[in-house]
Short mmCIF file of C-alpha atoms in Angstrom, two decimals:
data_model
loop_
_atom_site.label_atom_id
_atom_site.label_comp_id
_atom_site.label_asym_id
_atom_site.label_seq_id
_atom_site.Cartn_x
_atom_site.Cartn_y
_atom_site.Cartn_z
CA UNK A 1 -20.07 16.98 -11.31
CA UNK A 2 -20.04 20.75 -12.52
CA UNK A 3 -19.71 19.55 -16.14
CA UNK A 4 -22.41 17.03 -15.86
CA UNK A 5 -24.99 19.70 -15.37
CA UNK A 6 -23.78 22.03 -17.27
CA UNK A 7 -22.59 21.39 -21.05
CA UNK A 8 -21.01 24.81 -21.08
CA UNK A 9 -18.48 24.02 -18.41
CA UNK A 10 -17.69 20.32 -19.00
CA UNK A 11 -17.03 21.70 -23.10
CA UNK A 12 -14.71 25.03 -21.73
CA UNK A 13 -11.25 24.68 -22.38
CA UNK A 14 -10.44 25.25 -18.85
CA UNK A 15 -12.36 22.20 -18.06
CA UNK A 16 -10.40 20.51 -21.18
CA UNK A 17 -7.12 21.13 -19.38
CA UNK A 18 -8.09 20.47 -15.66
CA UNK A 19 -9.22 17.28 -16.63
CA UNK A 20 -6.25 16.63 -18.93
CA UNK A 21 -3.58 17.29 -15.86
CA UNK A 22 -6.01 15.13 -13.33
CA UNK A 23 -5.15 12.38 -15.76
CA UNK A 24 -1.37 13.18 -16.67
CA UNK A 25 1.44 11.39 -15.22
CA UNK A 26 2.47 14.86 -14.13
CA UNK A 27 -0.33 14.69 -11.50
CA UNK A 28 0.89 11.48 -10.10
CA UNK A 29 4.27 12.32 -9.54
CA UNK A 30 2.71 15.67 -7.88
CA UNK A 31 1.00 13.64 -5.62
CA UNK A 32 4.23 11.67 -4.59
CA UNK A 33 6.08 14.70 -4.70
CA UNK A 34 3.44 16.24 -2.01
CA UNK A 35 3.51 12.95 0.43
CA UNK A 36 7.57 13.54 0.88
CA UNK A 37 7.69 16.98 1.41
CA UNK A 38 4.96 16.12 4.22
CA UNK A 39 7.19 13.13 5.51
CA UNK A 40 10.27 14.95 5.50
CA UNK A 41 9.28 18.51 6.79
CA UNK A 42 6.24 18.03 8.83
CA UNK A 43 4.30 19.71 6.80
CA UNK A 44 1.16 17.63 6.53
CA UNK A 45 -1.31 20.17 7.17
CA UNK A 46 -0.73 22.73 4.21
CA UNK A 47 -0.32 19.42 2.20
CA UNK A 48 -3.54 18.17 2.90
CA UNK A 49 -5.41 21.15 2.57
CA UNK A 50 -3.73 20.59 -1.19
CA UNK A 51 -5.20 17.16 -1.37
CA UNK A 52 -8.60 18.43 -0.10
CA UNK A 53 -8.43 21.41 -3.32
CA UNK A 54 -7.52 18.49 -5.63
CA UNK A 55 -9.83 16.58 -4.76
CA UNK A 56 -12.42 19.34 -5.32
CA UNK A 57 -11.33 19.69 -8.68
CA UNK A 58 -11.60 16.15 -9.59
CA UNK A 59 -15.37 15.90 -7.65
CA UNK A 60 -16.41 18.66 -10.36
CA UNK A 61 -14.81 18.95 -13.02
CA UNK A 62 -13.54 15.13 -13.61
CA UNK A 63 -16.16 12.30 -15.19
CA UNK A 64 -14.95 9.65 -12.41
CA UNK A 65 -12.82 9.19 -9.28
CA UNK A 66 -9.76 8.08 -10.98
CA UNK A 67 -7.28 10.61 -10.33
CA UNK A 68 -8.40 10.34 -6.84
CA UNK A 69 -6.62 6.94 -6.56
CA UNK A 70 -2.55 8.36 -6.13
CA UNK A 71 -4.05 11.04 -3.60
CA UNK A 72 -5.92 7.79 -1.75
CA UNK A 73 -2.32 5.82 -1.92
CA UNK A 74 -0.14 8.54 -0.64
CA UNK A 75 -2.05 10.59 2.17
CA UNK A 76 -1.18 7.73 4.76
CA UNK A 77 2.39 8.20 4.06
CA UNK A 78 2.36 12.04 4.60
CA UNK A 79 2.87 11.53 8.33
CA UNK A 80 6.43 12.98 9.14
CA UNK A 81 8.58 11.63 12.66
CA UNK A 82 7.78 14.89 14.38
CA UNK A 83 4.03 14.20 14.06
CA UNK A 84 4.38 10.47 14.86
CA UNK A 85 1.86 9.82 17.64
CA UNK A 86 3.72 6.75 19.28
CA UNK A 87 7.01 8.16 19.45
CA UNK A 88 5.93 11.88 19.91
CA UNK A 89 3.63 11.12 22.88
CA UNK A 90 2.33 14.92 23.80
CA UNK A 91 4.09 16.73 21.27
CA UNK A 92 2.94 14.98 17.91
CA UNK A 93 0.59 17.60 15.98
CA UNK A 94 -2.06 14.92 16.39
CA UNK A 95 -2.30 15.80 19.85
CA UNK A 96 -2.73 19.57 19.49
CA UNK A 97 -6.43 20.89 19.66
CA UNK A 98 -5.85 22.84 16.21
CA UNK A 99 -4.49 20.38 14.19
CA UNK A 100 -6.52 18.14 15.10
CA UNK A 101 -9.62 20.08 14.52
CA UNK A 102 -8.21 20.97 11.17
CA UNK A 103 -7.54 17.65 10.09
CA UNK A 104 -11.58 16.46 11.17
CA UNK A 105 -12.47 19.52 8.84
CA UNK A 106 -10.69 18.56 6.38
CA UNK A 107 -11.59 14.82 6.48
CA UNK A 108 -14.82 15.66 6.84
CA UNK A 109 -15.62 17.94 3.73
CA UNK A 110 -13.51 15.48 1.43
CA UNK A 111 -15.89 12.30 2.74
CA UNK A 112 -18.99 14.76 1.52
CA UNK A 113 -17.58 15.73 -1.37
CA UNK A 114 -16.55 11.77 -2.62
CA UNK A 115 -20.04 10.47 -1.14
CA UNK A 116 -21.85 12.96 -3.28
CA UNK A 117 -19.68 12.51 -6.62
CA UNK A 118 -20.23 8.74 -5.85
CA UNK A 119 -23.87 8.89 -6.07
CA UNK A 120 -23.72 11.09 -9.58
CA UNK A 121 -21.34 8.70 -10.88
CA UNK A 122 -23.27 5.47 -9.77
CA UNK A 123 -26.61 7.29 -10.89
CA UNK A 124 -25.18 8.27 -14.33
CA UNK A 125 -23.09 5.27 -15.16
CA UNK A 126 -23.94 1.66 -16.52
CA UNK A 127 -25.29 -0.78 -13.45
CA UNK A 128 -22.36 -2.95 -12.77
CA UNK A 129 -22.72 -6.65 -10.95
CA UNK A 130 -21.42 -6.71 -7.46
CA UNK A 131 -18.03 -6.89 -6.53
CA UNK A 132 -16.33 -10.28 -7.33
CA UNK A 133 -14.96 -9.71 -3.55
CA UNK A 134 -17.41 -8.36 -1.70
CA UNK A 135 -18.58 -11.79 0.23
CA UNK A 136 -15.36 -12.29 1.44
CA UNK A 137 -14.75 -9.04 2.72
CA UNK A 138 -18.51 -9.33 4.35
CA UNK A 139 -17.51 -12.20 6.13
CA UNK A 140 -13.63 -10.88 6.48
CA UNK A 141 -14.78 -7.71 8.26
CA UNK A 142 -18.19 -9.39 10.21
CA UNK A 143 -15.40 -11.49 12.16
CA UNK A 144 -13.34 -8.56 13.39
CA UNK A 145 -16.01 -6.77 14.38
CA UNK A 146 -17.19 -9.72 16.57
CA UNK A 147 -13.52 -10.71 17.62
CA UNK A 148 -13.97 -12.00 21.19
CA UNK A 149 -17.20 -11.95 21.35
CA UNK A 150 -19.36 -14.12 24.28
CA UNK A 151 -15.91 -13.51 26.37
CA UNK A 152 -15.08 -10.61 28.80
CA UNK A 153 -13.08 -9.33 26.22
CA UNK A 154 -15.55 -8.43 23.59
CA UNK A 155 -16.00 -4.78 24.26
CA UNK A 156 -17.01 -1.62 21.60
CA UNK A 157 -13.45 -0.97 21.37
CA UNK A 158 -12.21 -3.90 20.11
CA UNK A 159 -15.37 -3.98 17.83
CA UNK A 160 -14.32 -0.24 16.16
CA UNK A 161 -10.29 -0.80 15.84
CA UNK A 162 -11.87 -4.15 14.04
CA UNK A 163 -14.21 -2.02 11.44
CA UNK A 164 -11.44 0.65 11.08
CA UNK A 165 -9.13 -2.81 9.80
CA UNK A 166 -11.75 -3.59 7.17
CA UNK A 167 -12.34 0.08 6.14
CA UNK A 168 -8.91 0.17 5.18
CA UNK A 169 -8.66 -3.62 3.70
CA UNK A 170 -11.65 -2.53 1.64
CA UNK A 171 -12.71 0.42 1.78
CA UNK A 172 -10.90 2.07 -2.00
CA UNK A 173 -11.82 -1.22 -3.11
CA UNK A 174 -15.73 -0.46 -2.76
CA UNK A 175 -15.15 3.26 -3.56
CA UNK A 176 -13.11 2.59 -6.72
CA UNK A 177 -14.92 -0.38 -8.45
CA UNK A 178 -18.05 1.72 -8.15
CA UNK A 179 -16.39 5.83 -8.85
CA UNK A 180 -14.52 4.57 -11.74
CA UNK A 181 -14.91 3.86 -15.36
CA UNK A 182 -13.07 0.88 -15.70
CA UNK A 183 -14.19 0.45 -19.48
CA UNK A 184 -12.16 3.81 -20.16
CA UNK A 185 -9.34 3.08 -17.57
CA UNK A 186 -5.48 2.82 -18.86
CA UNK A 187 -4.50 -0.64 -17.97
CA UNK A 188 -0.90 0.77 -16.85
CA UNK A 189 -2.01 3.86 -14.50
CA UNK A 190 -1.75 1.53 -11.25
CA UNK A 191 1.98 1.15 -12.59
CA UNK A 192 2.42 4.85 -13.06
CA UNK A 193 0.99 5.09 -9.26
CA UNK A 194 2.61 2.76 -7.54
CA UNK A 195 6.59 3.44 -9.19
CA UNK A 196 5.95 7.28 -8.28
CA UNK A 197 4.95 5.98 -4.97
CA UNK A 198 7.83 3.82 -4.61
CA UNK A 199 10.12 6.72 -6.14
CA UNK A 200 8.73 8.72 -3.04
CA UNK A 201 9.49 6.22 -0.90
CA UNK A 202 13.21 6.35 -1.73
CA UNK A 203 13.37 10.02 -0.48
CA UNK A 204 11.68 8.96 2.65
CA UNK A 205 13.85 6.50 3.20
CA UNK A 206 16.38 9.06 2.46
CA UNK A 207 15.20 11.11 5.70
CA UNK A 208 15.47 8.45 7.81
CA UNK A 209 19.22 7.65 7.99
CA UNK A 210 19.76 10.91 7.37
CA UNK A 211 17.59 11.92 10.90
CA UNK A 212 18.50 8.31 12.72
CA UNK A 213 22.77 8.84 12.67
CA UNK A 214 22.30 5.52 11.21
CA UNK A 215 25.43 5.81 8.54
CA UNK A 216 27.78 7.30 12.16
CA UNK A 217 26.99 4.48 14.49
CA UNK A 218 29.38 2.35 15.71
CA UNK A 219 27.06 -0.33 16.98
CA UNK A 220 24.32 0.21 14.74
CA UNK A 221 20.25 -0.71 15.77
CA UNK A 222 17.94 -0.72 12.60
CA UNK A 223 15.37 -0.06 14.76
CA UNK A 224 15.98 3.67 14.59
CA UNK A 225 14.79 4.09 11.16
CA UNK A 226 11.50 5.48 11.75
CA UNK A 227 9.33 7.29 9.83
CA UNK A 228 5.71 9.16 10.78
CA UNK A 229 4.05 6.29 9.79
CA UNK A 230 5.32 3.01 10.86
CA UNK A 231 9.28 1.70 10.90
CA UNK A 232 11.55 0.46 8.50
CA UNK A 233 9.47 -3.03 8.34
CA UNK A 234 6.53 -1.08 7.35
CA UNK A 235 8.30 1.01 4.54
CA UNK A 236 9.99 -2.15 2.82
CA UNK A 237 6.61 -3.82 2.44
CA UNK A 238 5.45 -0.67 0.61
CA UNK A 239 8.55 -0.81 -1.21
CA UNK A 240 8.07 -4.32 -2.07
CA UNK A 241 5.23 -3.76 -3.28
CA UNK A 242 5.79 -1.25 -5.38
CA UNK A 243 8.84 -3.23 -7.32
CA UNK A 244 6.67 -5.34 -9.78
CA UNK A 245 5.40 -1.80 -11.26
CA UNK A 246 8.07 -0.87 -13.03
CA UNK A 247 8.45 -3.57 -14.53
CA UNK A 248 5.26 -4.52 -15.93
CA UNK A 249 5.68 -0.58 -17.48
CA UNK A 250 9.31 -1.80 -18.81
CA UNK A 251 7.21 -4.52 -20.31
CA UNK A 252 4.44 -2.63 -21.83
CA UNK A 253 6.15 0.45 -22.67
CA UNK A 254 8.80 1.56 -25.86
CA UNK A 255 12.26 1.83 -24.24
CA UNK A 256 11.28 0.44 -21.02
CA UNK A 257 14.48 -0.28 -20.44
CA UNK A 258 14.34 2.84 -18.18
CA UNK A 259 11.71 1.55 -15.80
CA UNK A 260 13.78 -1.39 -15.53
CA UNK A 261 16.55 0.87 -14.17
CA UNK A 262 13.59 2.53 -12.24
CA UNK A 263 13.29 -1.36 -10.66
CA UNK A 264 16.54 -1.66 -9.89
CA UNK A 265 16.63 1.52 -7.83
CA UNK A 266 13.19 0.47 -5.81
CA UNK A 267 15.48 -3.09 -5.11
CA UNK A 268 18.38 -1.27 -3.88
CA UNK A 269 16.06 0.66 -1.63
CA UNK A 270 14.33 -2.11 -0.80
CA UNK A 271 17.59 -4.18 0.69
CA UNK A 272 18.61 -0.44 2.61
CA UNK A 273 15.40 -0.64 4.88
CA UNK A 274 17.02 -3.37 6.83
CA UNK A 275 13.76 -5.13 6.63
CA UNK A 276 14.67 -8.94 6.44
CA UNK A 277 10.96 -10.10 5.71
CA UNK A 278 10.33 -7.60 2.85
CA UNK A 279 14.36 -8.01 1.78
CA UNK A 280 13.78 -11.96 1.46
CA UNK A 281 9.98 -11.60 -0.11
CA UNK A 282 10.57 -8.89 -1.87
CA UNK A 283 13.38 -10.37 -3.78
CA UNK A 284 11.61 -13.51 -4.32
CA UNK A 285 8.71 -11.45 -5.96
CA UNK A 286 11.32 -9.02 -8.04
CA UNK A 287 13.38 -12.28 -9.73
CA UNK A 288 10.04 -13.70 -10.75
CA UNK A 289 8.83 -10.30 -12.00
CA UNK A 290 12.37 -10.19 -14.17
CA UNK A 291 11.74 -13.81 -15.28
CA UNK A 292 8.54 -12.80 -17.12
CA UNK A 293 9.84 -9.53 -18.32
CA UNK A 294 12.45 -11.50 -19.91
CA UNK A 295 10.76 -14.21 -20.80
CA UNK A 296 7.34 -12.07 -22.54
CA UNK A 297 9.71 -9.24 -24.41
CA UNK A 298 10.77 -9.05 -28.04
CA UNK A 299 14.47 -9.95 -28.46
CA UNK A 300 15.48 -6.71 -29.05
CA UNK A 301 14.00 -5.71 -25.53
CA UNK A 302 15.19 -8.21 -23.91
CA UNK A 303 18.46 -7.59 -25.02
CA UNK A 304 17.97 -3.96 -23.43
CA UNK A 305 16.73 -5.20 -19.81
CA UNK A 306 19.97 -7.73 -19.95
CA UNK A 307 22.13 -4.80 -20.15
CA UNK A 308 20.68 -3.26 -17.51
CA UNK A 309 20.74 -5.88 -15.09
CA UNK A 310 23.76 -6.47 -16.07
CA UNK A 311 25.04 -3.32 -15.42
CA UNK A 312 23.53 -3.16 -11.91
CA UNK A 313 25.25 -6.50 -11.16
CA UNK A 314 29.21 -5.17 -12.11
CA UNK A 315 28.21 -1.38 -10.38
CA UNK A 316 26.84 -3.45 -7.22
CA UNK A 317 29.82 -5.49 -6.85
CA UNK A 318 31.93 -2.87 -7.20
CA UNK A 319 29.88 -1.14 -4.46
CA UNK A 320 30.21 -3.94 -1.78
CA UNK A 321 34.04 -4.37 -2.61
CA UNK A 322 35.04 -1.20 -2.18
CA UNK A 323 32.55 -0.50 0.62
CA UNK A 324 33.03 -4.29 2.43
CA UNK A 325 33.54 -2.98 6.08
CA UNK A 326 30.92 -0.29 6.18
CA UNK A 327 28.43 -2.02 4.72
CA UNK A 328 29.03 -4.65 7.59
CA UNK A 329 29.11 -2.21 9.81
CA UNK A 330 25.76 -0.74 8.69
CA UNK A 331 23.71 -4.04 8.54
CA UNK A 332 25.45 -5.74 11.77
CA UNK A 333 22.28 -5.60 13.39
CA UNK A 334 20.60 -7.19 10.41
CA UNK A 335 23.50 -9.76 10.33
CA UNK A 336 23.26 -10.40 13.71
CA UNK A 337 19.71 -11.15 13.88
CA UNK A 338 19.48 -13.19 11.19
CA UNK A 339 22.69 -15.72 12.02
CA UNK A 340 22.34 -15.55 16.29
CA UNK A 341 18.96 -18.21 16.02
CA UNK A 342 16.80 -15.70 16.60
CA UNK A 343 15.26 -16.46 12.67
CA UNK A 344 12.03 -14.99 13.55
CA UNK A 345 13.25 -12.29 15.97
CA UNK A 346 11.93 -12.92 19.29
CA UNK A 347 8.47 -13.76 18.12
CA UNK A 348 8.11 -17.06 19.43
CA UNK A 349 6.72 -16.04 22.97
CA UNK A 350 4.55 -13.55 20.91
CA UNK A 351 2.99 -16.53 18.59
CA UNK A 352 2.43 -18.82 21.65
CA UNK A 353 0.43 -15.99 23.39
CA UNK A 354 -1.64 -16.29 20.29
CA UNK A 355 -2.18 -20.02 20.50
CA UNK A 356 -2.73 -19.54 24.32
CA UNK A 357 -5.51 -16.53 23.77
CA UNK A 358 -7.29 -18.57 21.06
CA UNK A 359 -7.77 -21.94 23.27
CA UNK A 360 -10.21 -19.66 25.15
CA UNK A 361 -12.11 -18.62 23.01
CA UNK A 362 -12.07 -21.05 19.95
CA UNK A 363 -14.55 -19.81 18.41
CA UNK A 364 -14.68 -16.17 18.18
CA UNK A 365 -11.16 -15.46 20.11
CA UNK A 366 -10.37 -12.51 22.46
CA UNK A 367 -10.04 -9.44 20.29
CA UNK A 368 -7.90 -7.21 19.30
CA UNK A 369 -6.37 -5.99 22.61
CA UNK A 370 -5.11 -8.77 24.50
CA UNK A 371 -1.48 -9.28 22.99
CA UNK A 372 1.25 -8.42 25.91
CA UNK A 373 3.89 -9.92 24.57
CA UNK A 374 4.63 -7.00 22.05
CA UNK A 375 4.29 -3.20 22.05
CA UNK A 376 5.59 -0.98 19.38
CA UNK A 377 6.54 2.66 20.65
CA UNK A 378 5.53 4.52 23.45
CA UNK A 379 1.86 4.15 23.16
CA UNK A 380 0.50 3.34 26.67
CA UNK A 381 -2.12 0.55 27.51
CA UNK A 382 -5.11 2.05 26.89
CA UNK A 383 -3.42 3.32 22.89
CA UNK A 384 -5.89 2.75 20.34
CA UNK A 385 -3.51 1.34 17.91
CA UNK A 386 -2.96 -2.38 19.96
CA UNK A 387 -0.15 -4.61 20.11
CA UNK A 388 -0.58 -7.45 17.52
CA UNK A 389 0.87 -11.27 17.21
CA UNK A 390 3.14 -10.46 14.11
CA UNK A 391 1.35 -13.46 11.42
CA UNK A 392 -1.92 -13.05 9.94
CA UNK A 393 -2.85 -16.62 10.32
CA UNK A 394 -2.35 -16.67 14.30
CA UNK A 395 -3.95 -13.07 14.71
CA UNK A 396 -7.01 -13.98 12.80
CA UNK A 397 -7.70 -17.16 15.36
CA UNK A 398 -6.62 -15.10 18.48
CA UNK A 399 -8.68 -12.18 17.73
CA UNK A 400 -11.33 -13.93 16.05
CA UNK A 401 -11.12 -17.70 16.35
CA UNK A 402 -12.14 -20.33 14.26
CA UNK A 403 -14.85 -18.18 12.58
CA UNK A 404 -12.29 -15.49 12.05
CA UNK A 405 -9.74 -17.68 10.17
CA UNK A 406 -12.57 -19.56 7.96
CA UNK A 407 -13.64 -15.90 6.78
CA UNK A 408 -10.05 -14.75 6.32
CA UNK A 409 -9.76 -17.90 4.42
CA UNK A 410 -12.62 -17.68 2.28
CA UNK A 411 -11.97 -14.17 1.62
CA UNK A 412 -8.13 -15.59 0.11
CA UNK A 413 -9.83 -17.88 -1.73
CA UNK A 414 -12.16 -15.33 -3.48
CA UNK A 415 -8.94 -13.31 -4.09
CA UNK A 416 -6.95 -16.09 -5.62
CA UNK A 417 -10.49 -16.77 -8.22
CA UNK A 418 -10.29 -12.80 -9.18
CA UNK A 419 -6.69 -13.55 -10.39
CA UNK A 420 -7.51 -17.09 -12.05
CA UNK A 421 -10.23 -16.40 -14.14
CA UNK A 422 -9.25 -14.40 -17.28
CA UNK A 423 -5.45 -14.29 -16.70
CA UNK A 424 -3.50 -11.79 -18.20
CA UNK A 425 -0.02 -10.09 -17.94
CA UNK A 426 -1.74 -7.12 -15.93
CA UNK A 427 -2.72 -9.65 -13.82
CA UNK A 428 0.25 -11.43 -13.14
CA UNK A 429 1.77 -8.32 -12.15
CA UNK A 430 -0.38 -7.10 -10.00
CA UNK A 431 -0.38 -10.23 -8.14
CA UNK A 432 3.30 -10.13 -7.94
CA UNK A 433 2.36 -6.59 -6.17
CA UNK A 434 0.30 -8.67 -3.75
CA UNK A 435 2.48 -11.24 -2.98
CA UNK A 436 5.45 -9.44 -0.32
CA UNK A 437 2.17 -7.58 1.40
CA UNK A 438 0.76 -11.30 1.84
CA UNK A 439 4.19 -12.92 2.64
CA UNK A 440 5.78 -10.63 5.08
CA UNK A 441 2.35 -10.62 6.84
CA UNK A 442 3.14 -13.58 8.10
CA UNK A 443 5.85 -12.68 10.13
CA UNK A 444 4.84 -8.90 10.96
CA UNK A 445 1.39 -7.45 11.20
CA UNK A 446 1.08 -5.30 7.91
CA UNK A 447 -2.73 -6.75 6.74
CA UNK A 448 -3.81 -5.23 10.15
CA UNK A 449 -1.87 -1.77 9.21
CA UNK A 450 -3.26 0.71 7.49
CA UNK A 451 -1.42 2.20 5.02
CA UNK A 452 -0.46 -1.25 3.64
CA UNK A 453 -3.90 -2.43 3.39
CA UNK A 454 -5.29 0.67 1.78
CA UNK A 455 -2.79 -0.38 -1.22
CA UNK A 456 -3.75 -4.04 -1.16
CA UNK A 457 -7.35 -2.82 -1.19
CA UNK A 458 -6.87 -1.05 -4.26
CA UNK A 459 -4.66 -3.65 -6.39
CA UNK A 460 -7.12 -6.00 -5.90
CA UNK A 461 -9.70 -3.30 -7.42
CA UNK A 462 -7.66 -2.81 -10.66
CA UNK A 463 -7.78 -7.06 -11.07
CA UNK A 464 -10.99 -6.83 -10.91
CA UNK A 465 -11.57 -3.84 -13.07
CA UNK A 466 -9.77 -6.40 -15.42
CA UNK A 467 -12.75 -8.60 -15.65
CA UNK A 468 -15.11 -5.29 -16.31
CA UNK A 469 -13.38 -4.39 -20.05
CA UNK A 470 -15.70 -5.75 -22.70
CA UNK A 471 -13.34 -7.64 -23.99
CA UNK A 472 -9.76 -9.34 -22.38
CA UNK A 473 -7.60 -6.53 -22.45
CA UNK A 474 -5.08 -6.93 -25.04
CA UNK A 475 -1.20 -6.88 -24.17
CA UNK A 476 1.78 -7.20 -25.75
CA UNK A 477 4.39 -5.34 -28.16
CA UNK A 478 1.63 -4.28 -30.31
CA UNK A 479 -0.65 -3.69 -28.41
CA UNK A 480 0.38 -1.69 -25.37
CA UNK A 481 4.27 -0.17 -26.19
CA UNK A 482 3.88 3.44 -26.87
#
């Protein structure tokens, strides 16, 4: 903002160089680095406070919002166990008077700051056409506001946790198609994001068996690796949908046969969150991600990624042979609740509840806080963060009825248009990146999560930005290997 008032300042060399790290990988992996020291240590105070001075630099000093995008992604996933509101009732930080008022600070200069870079960068920049999406998420976000409405359910509660669902389903989607220069943007920085955010992930992950005893138990329960900001089902959707990244990088980059190590990594992290939805979905999504890597590289890269994969095969067998009984051991529960009939967990009283609350109110459902069947943590009753029914499908015509599934229909068909028209191998790969949020959705509740959604709401934001280049981007060995 600084440098578009002042020529001095935006041509300083100081300026040069704050701009230039803003933009660097080095940033990125900052950013991630930030987010687990927060999730590991509790620290998310003194880390935010570094988000908020980032984000001042990039408000003046930067011509868009595009380095803002990592620090977006990865404040959700600050949130250590300690600080964990439903498992911490009454001694999480969120509960105490200063950290709370800290955080509202904090929140509250950052909103200021990105409304008022916004409007220079709207005012300045080229008029662009509306969002390809932004019907869909009308409608999307009009029916859970009005969830249960003309029913004695509809009250403003169930009205706000709806609008606080959309703001996170689309919220960087509106911010980012309008605060960035898509015309100037790197067609591999969502890559660069979302492997360091699945490399942070890893660490996380890390802290949890590490603080759960998990590895010591003789009768082990997967359902004690937590984490400040959801459970091990929440962590291997991120995770799953982080896997595609690397390799659309190991695709577009020279020597990417180390982001397809990178891959194989994020997969065996992936399969150690226990998380049979993401696990099965995920996998599904990685294979066909390999498939095109194989199939779109030059011989002499594919020869590379072979190796690899091959290599992760013979040191993965050699893994589970000499490691048979633990490993049994360790994913007994996981065993157990996949082969005892229980397929889909215990959820079957959970989705009749949902066919039961939507026959009484077809039409605009009962809400978001009328699921008993399920409750996740300590939260009491009156929590703001409700129970849900576990598929996206069934919560959309509880909560919202018929008018809430058409909308959450029409908004999937506007999303699967973005990715049809003008198809290209940044496409495909970011679709691959949509896919396990979409999937394991419908058998846990991740599109009414936060953290999740915020990442959803920004892929769909780079396929779009796809469609705003001048000309179809151009891929391939030539044309994008450095």
């Amino acid at each position: 903002m600084l440098t578009e008032y002042s020529e001095k300042i935006g041509a300083s060399r100081a300026a040069a160089m704050i701009r230039e790290f803003l933009h660097s990988r080095w940033f990125i992996l900052l950013v991630a680095g930030l987010m687990v020291f927060s999730n590991l240590f509790g620290w998310e105070l003194p880390v935010f406070y570094f988000y908020l001075f980032f984000g001042i630099l990039i408000v003046l000093f930067d011509e868009d919002l595009k380095a803002l995008i990592p620090i977006a992604l990865c404040c959700y996933m600050t949130i250590s166990y300690e600080n964990n509101p439903a498992f911490n009732v009454g001694t999480s930080g969120f509960y105490d008077p200063a950290f709370k008022t800290q955080l509202i600070c904090i929140i509250a200069i950052a909103v200021a700051l990105i409304v008022t870079r916004l409007v220079t960068v709207i005012r300045r920049s080229e008029r662009k056409p509306l969002p390809k999406l932004i019907f869909g998420f009308g409608a999307l976000g009009l029916s859970m506001i009005l969830g249960g409405l003309f029913s004695s359910f509809y009250s403003f509660k169930t009205a706000f946790f709806g609008f606080t669902v959309i703001l996170s389903l689309c919220g960087l989607y509106f911010l980012f198609y309008y605060g960035v220069d898509w015309k100037r943007m790197d067609a591999r920085y969502w890559a660069f994001v979302f492997t360091a955010i699945g490399g942070g992930l890893l660490f996380e992950l890390l802290g949890m068996y590490v603080k759960s005893g998990i590895l010591f138990m003789e009768e082990v329960d997967s359902g004690v690796l937590q984490t400040g900001w959801g459970m091990y089902n929440n962590v291997g959707c991120v995770l799953a949908m982080s896997l595609p990244a690397p390799l659309y990088l190991a695709y577009t980059k020279k020597r990417g046969w180390i982001y397809t190590i990178v891959s194989v990594v994020l997969f065996a992290g992936l399969v150690m969150t226990q998380s049979r939805s993401s696990i099965l979905f995920g996998a599904a999504v990685y294979l066909a991600g390999v498939v095109v890597l194989l199939v779109k590289s030059g011989k002499r890269e594919r020869t590379a990624h072979l190796i690899v994969f091959g290599a992760a095969f013979v040191v993965a067998l050699l893994i589970v042979v000499s490691l048979w009984g633990k490993l049994v051991v360790l994913f007994s529960d996981v065993i157990a609740r996949t082969f005892d009939g229980q397929i889909i967990n215990g959820r079957a009283e959970i989705y009749r509840q949902a066919i039961e609350h939507f026959t009484i109110n077809p039409f605009f459902g009962v809400g978001f806080y009328q699921c008993t069947a399920f409750r996740w943590g300590s939260l009491g009753k009156d929590a703001f963060l409700p129970p849900r029914y576990h598929n996206t499908l069934l919560q959309m015509m509880a909560t919202g009825g018929i008018f809430g599934l058409v909308c959450y229909l029409a908004h999937r068909l506007e999303t699967v248009m973005l990715f049809v028209r003008r198809p290209s191998m940044t496409k495909i790969f970011l679709a691959l990146c949509i896919l396990p949020f979409l999937l394991t959705s419908l058998f846990e509740c991740h599109f009414f999560s936060f953290g999740p959604g915020m990442l959803y709401s920004v892929l769909l934001v780079f396929a779009e930005g796809e469609t705003l280049r001048p000309a179809p981007p151009q891929e391939g060995k030539e044309a994008e290997k450095e």
